[in-house]
mmCIF file of C-alpha atoms in Angstrom:
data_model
loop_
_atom_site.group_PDB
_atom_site.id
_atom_site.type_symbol
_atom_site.label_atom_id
_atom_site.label_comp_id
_atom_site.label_asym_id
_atom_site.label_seq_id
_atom_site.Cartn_x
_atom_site.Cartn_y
_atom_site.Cartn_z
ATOM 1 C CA UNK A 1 28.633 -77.113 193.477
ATOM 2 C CA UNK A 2 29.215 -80.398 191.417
ATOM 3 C CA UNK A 3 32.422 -80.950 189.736
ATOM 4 C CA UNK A 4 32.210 -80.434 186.275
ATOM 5 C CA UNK A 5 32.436 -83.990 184.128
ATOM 6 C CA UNK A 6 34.927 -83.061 181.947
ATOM 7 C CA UNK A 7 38.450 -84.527 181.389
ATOM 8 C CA UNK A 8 40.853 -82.442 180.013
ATOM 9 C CA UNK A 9 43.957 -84.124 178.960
ATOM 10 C CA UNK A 10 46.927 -81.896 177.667
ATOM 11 C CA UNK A 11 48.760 -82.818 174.577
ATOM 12 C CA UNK A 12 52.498 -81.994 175.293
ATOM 13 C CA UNK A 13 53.496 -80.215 172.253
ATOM 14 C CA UNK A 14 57.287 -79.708 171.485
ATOM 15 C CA UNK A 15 58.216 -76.457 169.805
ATOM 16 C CA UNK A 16 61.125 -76.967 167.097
ATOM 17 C CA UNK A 17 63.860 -74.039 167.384
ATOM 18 C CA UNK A 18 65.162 -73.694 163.663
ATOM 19 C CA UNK A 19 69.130 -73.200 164.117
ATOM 20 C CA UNK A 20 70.189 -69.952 162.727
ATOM 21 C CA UNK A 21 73.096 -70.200 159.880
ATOM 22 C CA UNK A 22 76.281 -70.106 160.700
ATOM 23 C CA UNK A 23 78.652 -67.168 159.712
ATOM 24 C CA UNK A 24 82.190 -66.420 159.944
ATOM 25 C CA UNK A 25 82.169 -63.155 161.054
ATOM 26 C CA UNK A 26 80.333 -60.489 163.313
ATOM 27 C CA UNK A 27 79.743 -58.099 160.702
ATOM 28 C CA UNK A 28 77.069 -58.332 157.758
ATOM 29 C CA UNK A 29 77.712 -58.937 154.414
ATOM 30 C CA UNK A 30 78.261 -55.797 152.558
ATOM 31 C CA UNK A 31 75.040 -54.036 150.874
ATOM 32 C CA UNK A 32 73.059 -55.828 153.722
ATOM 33 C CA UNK A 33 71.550 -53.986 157.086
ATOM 34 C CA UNK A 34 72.431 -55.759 160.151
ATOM 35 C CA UNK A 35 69.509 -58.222 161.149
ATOM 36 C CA UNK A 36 67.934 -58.818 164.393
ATOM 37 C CA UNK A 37 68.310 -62.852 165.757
ATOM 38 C CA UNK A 38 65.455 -64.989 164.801
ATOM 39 C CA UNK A 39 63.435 -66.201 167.930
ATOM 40 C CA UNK A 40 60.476 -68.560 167.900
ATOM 41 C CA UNK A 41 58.271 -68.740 170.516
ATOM 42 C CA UNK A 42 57.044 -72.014 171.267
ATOM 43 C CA UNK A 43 53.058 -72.192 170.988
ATOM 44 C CA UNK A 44 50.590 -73.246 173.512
ATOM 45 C CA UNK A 45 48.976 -76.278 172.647
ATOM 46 C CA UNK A 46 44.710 -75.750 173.300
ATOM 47 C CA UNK A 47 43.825 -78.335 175.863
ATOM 48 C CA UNK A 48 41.770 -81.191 174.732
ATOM 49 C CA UNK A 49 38.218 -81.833 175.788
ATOM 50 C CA UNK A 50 37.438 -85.588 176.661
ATOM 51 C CA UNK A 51 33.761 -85.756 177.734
ATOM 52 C CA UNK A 52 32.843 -87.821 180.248
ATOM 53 C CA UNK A 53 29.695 -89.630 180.271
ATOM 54 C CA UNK A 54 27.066 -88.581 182.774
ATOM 55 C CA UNK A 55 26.388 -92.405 183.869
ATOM 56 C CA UNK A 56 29.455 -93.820 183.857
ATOM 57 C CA UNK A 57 32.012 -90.795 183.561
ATOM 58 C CA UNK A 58 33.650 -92.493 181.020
ATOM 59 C CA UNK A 59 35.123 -90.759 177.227
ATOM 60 C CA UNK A 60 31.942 -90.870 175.251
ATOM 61 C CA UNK A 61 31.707 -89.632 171.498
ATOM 62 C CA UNK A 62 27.720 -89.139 171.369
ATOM 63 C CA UNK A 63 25.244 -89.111 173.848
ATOM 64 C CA UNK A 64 22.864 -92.042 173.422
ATOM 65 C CA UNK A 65 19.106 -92.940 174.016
ATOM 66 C CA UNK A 66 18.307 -94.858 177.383
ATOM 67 C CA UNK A 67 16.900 -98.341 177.778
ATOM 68 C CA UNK A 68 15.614 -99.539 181.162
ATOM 69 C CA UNK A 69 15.551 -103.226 180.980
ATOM 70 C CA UNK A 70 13.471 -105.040 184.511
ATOM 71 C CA UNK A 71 15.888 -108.239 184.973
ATOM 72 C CA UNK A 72 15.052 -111.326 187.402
ATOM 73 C CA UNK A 73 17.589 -111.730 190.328
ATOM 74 C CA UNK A 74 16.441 -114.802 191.803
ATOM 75 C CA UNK A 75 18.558 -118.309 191.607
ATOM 76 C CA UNK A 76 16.051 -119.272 189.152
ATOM 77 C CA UNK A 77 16.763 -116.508 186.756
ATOM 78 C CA UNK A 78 20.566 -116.302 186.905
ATOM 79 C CA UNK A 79 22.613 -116.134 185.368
ATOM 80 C CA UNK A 80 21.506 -113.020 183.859
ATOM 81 C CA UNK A 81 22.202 -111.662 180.378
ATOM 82 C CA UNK A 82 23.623 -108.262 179.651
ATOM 83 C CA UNK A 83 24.143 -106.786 182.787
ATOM 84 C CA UNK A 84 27.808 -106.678 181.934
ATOM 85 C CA UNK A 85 27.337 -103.821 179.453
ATOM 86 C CA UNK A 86 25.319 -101.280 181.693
ATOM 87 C CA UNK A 87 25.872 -98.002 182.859
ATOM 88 C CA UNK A 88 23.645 -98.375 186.049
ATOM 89 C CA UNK A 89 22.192 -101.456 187.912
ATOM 90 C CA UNK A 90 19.599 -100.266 190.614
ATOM 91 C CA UNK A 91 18.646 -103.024 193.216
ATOM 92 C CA UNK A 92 15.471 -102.875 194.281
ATOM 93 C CA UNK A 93 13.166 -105.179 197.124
ATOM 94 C CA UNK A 94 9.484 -106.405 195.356
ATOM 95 C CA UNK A 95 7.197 -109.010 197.067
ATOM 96 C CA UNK A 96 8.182 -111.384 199.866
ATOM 97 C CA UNK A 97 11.470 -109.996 200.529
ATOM 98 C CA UNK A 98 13.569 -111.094 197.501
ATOM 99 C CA UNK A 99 14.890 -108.605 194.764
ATOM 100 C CA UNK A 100 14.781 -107.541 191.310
ATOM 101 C CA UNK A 101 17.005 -105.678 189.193
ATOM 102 C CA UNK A 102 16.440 -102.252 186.803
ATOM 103 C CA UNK A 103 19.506 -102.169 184.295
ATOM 104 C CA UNK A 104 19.990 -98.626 183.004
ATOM 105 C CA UNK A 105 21.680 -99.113 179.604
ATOM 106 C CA UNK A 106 22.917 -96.387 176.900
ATOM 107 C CA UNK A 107 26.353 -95.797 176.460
ATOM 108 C CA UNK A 108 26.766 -99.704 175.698
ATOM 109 C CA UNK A 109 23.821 -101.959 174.181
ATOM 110 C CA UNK A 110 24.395 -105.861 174.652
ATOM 111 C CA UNK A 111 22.798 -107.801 171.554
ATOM 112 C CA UNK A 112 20.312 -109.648 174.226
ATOM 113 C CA UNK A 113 19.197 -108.774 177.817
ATOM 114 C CA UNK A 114 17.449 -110.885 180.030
ATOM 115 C CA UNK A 115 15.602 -112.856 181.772
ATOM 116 C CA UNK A 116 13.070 -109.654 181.501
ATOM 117 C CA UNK A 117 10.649 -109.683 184.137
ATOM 118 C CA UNK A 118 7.392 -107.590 185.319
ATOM 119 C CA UNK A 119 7.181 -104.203 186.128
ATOM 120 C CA UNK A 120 7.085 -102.757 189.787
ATOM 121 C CA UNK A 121 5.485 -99.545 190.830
ATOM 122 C CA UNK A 122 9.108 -97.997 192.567
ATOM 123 C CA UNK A 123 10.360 -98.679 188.398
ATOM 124 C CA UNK A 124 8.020 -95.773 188.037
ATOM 125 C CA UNK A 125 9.586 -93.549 190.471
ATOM 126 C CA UNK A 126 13.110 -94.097 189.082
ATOM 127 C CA UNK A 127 12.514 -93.669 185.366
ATOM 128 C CA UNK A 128 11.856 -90.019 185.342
ATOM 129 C CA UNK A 129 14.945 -89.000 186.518
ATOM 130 C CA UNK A 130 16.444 -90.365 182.755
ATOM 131 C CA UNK A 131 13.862 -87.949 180.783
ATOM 132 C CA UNK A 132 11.562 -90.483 179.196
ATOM 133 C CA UNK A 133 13.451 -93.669 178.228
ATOM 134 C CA UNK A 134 12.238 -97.244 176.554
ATOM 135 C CA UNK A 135 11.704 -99.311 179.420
ATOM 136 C CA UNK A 136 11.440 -103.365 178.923
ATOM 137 C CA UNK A 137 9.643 -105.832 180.947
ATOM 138 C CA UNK A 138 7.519 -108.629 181.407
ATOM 139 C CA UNK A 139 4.081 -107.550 181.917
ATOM 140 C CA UNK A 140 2.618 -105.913 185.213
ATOM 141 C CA UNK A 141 -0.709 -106.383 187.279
ATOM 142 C CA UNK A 142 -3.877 -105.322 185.365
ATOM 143 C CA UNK A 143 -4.208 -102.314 187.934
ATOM 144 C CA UNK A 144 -0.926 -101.197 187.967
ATOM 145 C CA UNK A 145 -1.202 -100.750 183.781
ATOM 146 C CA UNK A 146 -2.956 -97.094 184.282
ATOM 147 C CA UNK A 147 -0.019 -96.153 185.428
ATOM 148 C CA UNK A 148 2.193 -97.542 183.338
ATOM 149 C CA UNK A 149 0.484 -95.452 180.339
ATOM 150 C CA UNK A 150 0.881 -92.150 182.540
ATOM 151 C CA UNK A 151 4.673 -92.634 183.136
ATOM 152 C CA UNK A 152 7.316 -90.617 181.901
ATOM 153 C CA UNK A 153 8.381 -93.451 179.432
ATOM 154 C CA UNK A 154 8.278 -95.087 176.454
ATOM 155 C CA UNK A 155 6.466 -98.691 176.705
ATOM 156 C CA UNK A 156 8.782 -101.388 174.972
ATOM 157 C CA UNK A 157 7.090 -104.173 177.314
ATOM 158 C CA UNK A 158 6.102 -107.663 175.561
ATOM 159 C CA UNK A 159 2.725 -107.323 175.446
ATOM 160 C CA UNK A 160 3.385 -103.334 173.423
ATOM 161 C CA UNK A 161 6.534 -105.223 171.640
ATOM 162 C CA UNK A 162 6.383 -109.111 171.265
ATOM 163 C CA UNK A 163 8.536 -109.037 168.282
ATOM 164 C CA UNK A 164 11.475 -108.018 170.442
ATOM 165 C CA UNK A 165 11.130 -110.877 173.107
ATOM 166 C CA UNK A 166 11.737 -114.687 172.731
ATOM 167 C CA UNK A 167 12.329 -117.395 174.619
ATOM 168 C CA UNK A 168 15.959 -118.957 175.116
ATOM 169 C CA UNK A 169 16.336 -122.587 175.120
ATOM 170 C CA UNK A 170 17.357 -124.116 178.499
ATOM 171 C CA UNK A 171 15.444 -121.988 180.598
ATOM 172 C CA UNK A 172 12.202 -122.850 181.812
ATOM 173 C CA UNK A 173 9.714 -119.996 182.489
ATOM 174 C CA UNK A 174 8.968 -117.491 183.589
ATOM 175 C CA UNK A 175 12.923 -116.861 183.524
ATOM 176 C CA UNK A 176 13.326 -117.958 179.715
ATOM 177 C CA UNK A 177 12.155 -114.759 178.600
ATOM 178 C CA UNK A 178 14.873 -112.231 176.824
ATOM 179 C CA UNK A 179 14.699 -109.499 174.178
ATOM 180 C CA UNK A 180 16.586 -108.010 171.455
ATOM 181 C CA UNK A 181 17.662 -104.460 172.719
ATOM 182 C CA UNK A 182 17.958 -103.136 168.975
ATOM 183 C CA UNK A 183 14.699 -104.121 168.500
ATOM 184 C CA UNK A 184 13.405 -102.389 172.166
ATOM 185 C CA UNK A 185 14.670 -99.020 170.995
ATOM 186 C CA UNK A 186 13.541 -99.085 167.332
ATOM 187 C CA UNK A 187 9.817 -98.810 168.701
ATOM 188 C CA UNK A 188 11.034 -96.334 171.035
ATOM 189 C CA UNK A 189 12.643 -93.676 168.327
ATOM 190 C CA UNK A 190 12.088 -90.795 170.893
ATOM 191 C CA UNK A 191 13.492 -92.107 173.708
ATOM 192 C CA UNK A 192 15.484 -89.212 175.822
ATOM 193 C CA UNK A 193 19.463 -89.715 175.298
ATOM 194 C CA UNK A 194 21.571 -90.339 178.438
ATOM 195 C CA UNK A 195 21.908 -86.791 180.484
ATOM 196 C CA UNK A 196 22.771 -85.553 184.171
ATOM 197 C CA UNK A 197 21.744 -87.676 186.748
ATOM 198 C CA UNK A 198 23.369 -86.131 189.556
ATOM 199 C CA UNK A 199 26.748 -88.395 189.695
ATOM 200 C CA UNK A 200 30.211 -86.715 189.795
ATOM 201 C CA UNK A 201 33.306 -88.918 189.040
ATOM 202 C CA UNK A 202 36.639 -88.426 189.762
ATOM 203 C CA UNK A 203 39.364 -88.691 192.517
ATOM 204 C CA UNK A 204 37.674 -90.199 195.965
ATOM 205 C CA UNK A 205 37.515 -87.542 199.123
ATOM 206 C CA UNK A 206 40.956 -87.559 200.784
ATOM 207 C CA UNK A 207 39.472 -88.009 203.855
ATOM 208 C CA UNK A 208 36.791 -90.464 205.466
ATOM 209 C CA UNK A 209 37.328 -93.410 203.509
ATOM 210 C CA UNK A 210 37.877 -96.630 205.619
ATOM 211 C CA UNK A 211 39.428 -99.812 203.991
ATOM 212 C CA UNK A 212 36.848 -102.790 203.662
ATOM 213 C CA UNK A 213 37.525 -106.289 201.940
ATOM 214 C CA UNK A 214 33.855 -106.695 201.998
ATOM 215 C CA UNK A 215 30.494 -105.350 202.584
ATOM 216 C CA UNK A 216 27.110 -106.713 202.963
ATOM 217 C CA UNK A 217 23.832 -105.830 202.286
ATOM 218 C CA UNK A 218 20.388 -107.468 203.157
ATOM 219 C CA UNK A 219 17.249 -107.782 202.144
ATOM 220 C CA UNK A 220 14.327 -109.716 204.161
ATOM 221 C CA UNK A 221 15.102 -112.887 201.808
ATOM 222 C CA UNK A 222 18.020 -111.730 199.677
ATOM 223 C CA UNK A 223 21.889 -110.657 200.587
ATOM 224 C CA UNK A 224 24.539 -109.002 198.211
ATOM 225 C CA UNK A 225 27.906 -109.234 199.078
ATOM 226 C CA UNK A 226 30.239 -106.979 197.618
ATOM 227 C CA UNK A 227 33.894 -107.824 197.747
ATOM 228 C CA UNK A 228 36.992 -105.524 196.670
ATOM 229 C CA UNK A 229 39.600 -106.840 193.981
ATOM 230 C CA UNK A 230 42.452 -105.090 193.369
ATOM 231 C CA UNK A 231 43.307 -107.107 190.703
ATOM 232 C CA UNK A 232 40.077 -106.071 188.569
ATOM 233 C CA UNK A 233 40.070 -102.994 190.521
ATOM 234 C CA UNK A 234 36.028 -103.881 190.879
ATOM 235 C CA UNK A 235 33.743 -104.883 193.519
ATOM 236 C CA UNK A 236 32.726 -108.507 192.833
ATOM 237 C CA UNK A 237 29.163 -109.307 193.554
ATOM 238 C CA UNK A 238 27.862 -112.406 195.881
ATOM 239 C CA UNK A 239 24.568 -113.269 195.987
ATOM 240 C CA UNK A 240 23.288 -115.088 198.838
ATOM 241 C CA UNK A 241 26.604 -116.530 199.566
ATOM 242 C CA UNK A 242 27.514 -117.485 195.733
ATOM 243 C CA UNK A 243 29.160 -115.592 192.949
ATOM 244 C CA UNK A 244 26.871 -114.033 190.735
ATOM 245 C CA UNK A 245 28.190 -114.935 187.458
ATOM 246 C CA UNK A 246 27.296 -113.504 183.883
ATOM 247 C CA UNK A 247 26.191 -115.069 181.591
ATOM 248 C CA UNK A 248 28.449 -113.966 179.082
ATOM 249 C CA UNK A 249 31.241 -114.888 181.177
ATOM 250 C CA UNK A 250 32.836 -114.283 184.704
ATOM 251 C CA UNK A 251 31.648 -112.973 187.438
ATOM 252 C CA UNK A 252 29.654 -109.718 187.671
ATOM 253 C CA UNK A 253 31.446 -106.370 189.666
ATOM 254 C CA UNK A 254 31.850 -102.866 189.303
ATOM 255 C CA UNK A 255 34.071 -100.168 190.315
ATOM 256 C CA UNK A 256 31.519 -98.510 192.210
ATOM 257 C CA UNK A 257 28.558 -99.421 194.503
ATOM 258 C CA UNK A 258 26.113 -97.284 196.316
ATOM 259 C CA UNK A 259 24.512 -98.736 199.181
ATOM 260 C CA UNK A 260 21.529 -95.919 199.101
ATOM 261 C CA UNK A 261 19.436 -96.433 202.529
ATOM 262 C CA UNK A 262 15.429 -95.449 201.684
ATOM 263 C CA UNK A 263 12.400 -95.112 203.390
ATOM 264 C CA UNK A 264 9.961 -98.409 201.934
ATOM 265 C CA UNK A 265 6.637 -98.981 203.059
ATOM 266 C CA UNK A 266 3.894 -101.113 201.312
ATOM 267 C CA UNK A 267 1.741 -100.053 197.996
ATOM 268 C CA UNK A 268 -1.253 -100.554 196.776
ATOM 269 C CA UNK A 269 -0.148 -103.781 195.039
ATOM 270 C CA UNK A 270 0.278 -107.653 196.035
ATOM 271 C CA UNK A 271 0.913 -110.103 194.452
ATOM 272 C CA UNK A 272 -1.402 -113.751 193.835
ATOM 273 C CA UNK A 273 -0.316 -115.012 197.472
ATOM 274 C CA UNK A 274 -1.416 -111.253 199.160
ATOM 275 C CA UNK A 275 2.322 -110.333 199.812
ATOM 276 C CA UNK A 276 2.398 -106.833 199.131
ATOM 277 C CA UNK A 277 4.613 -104.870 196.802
ATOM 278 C CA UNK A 278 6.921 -102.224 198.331
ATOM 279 C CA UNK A 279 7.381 -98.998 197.519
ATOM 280 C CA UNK A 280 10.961 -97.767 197.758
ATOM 281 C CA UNK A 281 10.784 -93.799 197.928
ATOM 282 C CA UNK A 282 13.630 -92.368 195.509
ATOM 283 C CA UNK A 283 12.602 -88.991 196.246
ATOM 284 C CA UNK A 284 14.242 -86.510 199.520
ATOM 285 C CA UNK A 285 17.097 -87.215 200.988
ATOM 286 C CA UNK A 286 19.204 -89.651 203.524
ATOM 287 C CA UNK A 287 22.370 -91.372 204.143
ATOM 288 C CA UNK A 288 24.101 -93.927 201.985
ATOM 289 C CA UNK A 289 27.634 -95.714 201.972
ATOM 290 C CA UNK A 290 29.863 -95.467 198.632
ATOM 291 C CA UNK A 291 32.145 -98.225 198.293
ATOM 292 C CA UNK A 292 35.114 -97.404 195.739
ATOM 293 C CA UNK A 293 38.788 -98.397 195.554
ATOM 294 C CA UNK A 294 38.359 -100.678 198.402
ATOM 295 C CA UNK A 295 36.941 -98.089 200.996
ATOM 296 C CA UNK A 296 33.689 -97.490 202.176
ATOM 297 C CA UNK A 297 32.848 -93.925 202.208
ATOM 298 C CA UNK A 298 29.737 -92.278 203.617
ATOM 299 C CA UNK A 299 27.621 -90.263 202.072
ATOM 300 C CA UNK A 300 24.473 -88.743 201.898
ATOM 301 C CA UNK A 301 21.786 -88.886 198.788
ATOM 302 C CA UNK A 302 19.089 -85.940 197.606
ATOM 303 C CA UNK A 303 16.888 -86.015 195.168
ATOM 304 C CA UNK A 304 14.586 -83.084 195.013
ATOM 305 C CA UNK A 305 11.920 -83.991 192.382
ATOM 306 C CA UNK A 306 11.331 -87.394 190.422
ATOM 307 C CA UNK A 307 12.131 -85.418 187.379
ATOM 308 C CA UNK A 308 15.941 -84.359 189.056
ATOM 309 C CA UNK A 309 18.755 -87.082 189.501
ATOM 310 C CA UNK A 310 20.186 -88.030 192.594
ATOM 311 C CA UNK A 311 23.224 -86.256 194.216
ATOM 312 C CA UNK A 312 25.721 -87.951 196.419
ATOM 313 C CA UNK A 313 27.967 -85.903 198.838
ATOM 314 C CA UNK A 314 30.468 -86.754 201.477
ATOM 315 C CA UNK A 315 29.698 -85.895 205.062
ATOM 316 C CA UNK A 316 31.267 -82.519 204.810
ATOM 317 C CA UNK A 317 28.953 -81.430 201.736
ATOM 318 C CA UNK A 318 31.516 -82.020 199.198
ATOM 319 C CA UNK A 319 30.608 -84.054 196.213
ATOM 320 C CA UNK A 320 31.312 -87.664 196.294
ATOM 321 C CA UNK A 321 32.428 -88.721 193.348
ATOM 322 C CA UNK A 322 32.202 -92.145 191.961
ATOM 323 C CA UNK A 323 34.884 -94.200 190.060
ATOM 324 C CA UNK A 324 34.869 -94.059 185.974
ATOM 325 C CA UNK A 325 32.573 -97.104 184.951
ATOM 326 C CA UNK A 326 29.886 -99.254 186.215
ATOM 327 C CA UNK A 327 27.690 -98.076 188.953
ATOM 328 C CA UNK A 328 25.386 -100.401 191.337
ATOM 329 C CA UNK A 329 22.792 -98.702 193.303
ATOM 330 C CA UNK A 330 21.417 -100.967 196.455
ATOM 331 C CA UNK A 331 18.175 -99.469 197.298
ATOM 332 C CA UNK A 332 17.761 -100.727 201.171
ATOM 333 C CA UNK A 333 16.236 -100.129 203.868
ATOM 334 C CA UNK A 334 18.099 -99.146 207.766
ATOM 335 C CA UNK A 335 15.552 -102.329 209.220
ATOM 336 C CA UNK A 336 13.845 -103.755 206.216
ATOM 337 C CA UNK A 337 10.815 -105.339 207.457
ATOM 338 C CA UNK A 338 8.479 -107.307 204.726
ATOM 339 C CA UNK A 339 5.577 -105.084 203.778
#
């Protein structure tokens, strides 16, 4: 059973004894019955609810619709735009080895997001979980735009939305495209607002954590380092050997990262040079490694249906819960091999 996401915090209330008056003598006052002492009891304060939010398990005041935003991760593209103010970051391997980002945003919505880049058919597979949200991108191969249309999503893409993209100085394309999130959502008024996903947060397992500085994960032509500072109390990110900086500012880390191992095998899809597209199956079950508060813990995933979240347990069956705030996923592979 998963811990419930709710914080309760306790507000210490101090009952006030009034002081009785004072008299001079035992007895009453004559003409008056004798009167029992005055006691107060002190009340109990009613706990507070502080809801936690189901992506980040943050305080949250309203639940908010969900933008999926497809984000380049290559040198070219960095640094990237927005990623700072989303609730989930899933990794994912596309064509020739190298990686792309899906950034999950709702409880926080960055003016500008970007560089936006094409779809992938494992985006497909990950959306549902969310309900139906706006997802953003770039475009997709003419094939892969049936389904697309059948998806459980709303379409915010550039070619369904141009008014919401434009291209930022500096940049030379295909990485100079970015869009204006207000503008993604307001053709998306339907979008489903932020619900379970499957994550717990809370205190880490007592047991089973081992301390790690570091921890690495590759990709056929891509590696993410993930390295613990107690200082930010997040896990800053290296890619390929250098600091993946925002482009807001500083370097990008979260509290948590999931290191989710998956079955991938190729699609249907290639790209112009015949390098075929992976699919990364989201779906059943398998082991993963949760990195929080400078410990790797592992874990195992489920995920029943494409329409259910993911769960994350320790070895013993217990939930794993996350840290409060940013979560990366790193979809990988045991022996990636290039499809």
């Amino acid at each position: 059973m998963r811990l419930p996401r709710v914080i309760t915090v306790c507000l210490a209330g101090a009952a006030v004894l009034l002081p009785l008056a004072a008299c001079s003598s035992d007895e009453p006052a004559a003409g008056q019955a004798p009167q029992a002492a005055a006691t107060e009891t002190p009340s109990s304060p009613e706990p507070e609810e502080v809801k936690a939010h189901p992506f980040t398990g943050m305080p949250y005041e309203t639940l908010k619709p969900v933008l999926a935003v497809k984000i380049e991760n290559t040198a070219a593209g960095k640094p990237q735009l927005g990623l700072k103010s989303a609730d989930i970051v899933y990794v994912e391997q596309v064509e020739a080895g190298l990686t792309r980002l899906m950034a999950i945003f709702s409880s926080k919505l960055p003016p500008k997001v970007g560089p936006v880049r094409s779809a992938r058919i494992s985006d497909l597979h990950i959306a549902p979980q969310f309900g139906k949200p706006a997802f953003s991108y770039s475009g997709a191969q003419t094939k892969m735009l049936p389904f697309i249309a059948e998806a459980s999503l709303y379409d915010v893409g550039d070619t369904r939305n141009p008014g919401a993209y434009f291209r930022q100085p500096g940049r030379f394309a295909p990485y100079n495209l970015f869009a204006n999130t207000k503008q993604l959502l307001a053709k998306a008024p339907r979008a489903s607002k932020a619900k379970d996903v499957g994550f717990t947060f809370g205190d880490a397992p007592a047991e089973g954590g081992v301390e790690r500085k570091s921890y690495t994960v590759k990709w056929p032509a891509a590696r993410l380092t993930f390295a613990w500072s107690q200082a930010k109390e997040q896990w800053l990110i290296w890619q390929d050997g250098k600091k993946n900086m925002a482009a807001e500012g500083g370097q990008l880390g979260a509290p948590t990262i999931v290191i989710q191992y998956t079955k991938t095998e190729r699609s249907q899809f290639h790209d112009k040079n015949d390098s075929y597209t992976p699919l990364v199956h989201t779906t059943g079950k398998g082991s993963a490694i949760v990195l929080r508060d400078g410990k790797a813990f592992k874990a195992r995933w489920e995920r029943e249906s494409e329409e259910s979240g993911t769960t994350f347990t320790t070895e013993s069956g217990e939930p794993m819960n996350f840290a409060p705030g940013q979560v990366w996923v790193a979809l990988a592979s045991r022996k990636p091999v290039i499809p």
